[in-house]
PDB file of C-alpha atoms in Angstrom:
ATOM      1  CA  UNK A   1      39.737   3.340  18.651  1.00  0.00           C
ATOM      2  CA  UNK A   2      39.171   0.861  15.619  1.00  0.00           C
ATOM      3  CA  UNK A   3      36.760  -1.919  15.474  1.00  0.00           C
ATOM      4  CA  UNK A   4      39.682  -4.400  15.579  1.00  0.00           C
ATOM      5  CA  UNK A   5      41.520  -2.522  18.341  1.00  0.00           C
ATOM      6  CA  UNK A   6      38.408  -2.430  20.640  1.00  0.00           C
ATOM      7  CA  UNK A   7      37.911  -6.173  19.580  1.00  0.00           C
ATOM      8  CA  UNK A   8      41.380  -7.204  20.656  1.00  0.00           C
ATOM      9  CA  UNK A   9      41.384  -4.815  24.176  1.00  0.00           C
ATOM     10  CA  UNK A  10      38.052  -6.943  24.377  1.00  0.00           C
ATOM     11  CA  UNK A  11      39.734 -10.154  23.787  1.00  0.00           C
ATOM     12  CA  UNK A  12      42.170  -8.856  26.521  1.00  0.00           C
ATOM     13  CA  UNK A  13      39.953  -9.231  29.767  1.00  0.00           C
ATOM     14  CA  UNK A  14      39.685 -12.302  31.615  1.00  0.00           C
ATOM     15  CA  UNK A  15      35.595 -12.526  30.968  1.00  0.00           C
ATOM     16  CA  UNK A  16      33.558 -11.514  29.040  1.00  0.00           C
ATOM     17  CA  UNK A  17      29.341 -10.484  28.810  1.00  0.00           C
ATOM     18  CA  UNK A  18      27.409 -11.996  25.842  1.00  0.00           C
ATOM     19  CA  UNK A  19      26.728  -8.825  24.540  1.00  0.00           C
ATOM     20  CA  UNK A  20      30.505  -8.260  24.485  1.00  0.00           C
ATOM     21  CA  UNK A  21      31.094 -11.909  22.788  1.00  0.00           C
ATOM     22  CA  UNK A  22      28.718 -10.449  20.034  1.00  0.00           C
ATOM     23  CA  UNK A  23      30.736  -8.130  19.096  1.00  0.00           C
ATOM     24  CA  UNK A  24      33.708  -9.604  19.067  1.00  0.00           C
ATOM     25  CA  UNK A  25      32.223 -12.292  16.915  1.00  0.00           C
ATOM     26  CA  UNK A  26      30.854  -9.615  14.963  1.00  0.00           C
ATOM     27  CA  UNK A  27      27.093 -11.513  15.944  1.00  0.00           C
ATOM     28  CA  UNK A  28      24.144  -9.973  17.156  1.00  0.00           C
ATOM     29  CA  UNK A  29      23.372  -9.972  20.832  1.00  0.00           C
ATOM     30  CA  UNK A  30      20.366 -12.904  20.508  1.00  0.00           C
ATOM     31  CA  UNK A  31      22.765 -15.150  18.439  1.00  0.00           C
ATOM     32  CA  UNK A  32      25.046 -15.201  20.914  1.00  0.00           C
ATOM     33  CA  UNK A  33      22.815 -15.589  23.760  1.00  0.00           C
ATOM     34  CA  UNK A  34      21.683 -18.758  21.255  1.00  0.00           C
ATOM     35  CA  UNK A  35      25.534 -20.247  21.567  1.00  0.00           C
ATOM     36  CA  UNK A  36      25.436 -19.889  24.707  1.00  0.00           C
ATOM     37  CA  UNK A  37      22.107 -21.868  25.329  1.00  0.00           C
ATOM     38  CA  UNK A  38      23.413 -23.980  23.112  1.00  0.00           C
ATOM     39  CA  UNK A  39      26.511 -24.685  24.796  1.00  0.00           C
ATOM     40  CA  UNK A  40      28.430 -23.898  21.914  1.00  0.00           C
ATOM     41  CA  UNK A  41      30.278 -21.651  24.220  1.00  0.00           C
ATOM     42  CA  UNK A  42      31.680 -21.977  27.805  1.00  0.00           C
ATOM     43  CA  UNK A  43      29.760 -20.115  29.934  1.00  0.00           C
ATOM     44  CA  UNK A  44      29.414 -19.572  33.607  1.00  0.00           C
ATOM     45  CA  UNK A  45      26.309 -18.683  35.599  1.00  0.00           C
ATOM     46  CA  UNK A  46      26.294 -16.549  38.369  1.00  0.00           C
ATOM     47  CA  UNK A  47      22.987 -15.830  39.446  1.00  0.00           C
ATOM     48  CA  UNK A  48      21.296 -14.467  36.468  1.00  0.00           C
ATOM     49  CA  UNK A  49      24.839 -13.145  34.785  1.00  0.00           C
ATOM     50  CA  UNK A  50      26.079 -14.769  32.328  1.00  0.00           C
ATOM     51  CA  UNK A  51      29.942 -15.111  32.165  1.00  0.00           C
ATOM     52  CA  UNK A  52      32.275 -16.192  29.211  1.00  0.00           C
ATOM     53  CA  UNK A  53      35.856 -16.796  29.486  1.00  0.00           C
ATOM     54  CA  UNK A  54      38.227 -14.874  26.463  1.00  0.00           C
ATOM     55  CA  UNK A  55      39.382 -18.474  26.299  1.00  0.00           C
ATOM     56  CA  UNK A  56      35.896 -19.726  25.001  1.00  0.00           C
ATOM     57  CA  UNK A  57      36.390 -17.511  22.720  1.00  0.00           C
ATOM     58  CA  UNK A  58      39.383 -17.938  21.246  1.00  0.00           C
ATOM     59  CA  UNK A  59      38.299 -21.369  21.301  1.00  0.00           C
ATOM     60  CA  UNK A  60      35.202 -20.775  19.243  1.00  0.00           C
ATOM     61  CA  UNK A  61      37.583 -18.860  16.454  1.00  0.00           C
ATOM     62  CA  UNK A  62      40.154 -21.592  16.617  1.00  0.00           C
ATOM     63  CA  UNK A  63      42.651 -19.760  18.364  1.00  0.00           C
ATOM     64  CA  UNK A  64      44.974 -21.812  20.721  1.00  0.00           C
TER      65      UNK A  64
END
């Protein structure tokens, strides 16, 4: 699978782990655990997981 195909099957869940936000942002994993602190980014907390919608996402790119 290509880069862009895993990034769009990635794109395709509902949620989404910061490491997985990384890479579709093509970020490393502490600069995206930075937009999330900064609440650049939607994010839920659930316990200690941390939970991004595809939505935030697509947000964040520009996508509507």
């Amino acid at each position: 699978m290509s880069t862009a195909a895993a990034t769009v099957a990635l794109l395709d869940k509902a949620t989404l782990t910061v490491p997985e936000m990384g890479a579709v942002l093509g970020i490393g994993r502490n600069a995206a655990y930075q937009l999330v602190r900064e609440g650049r980014v939607r994010s839920l907390h659930i316990g200690r997981r941390i939970i991004i919608p595809s939505s935030a996402v697509r947000e964040l790119l520009g996508e509507r």
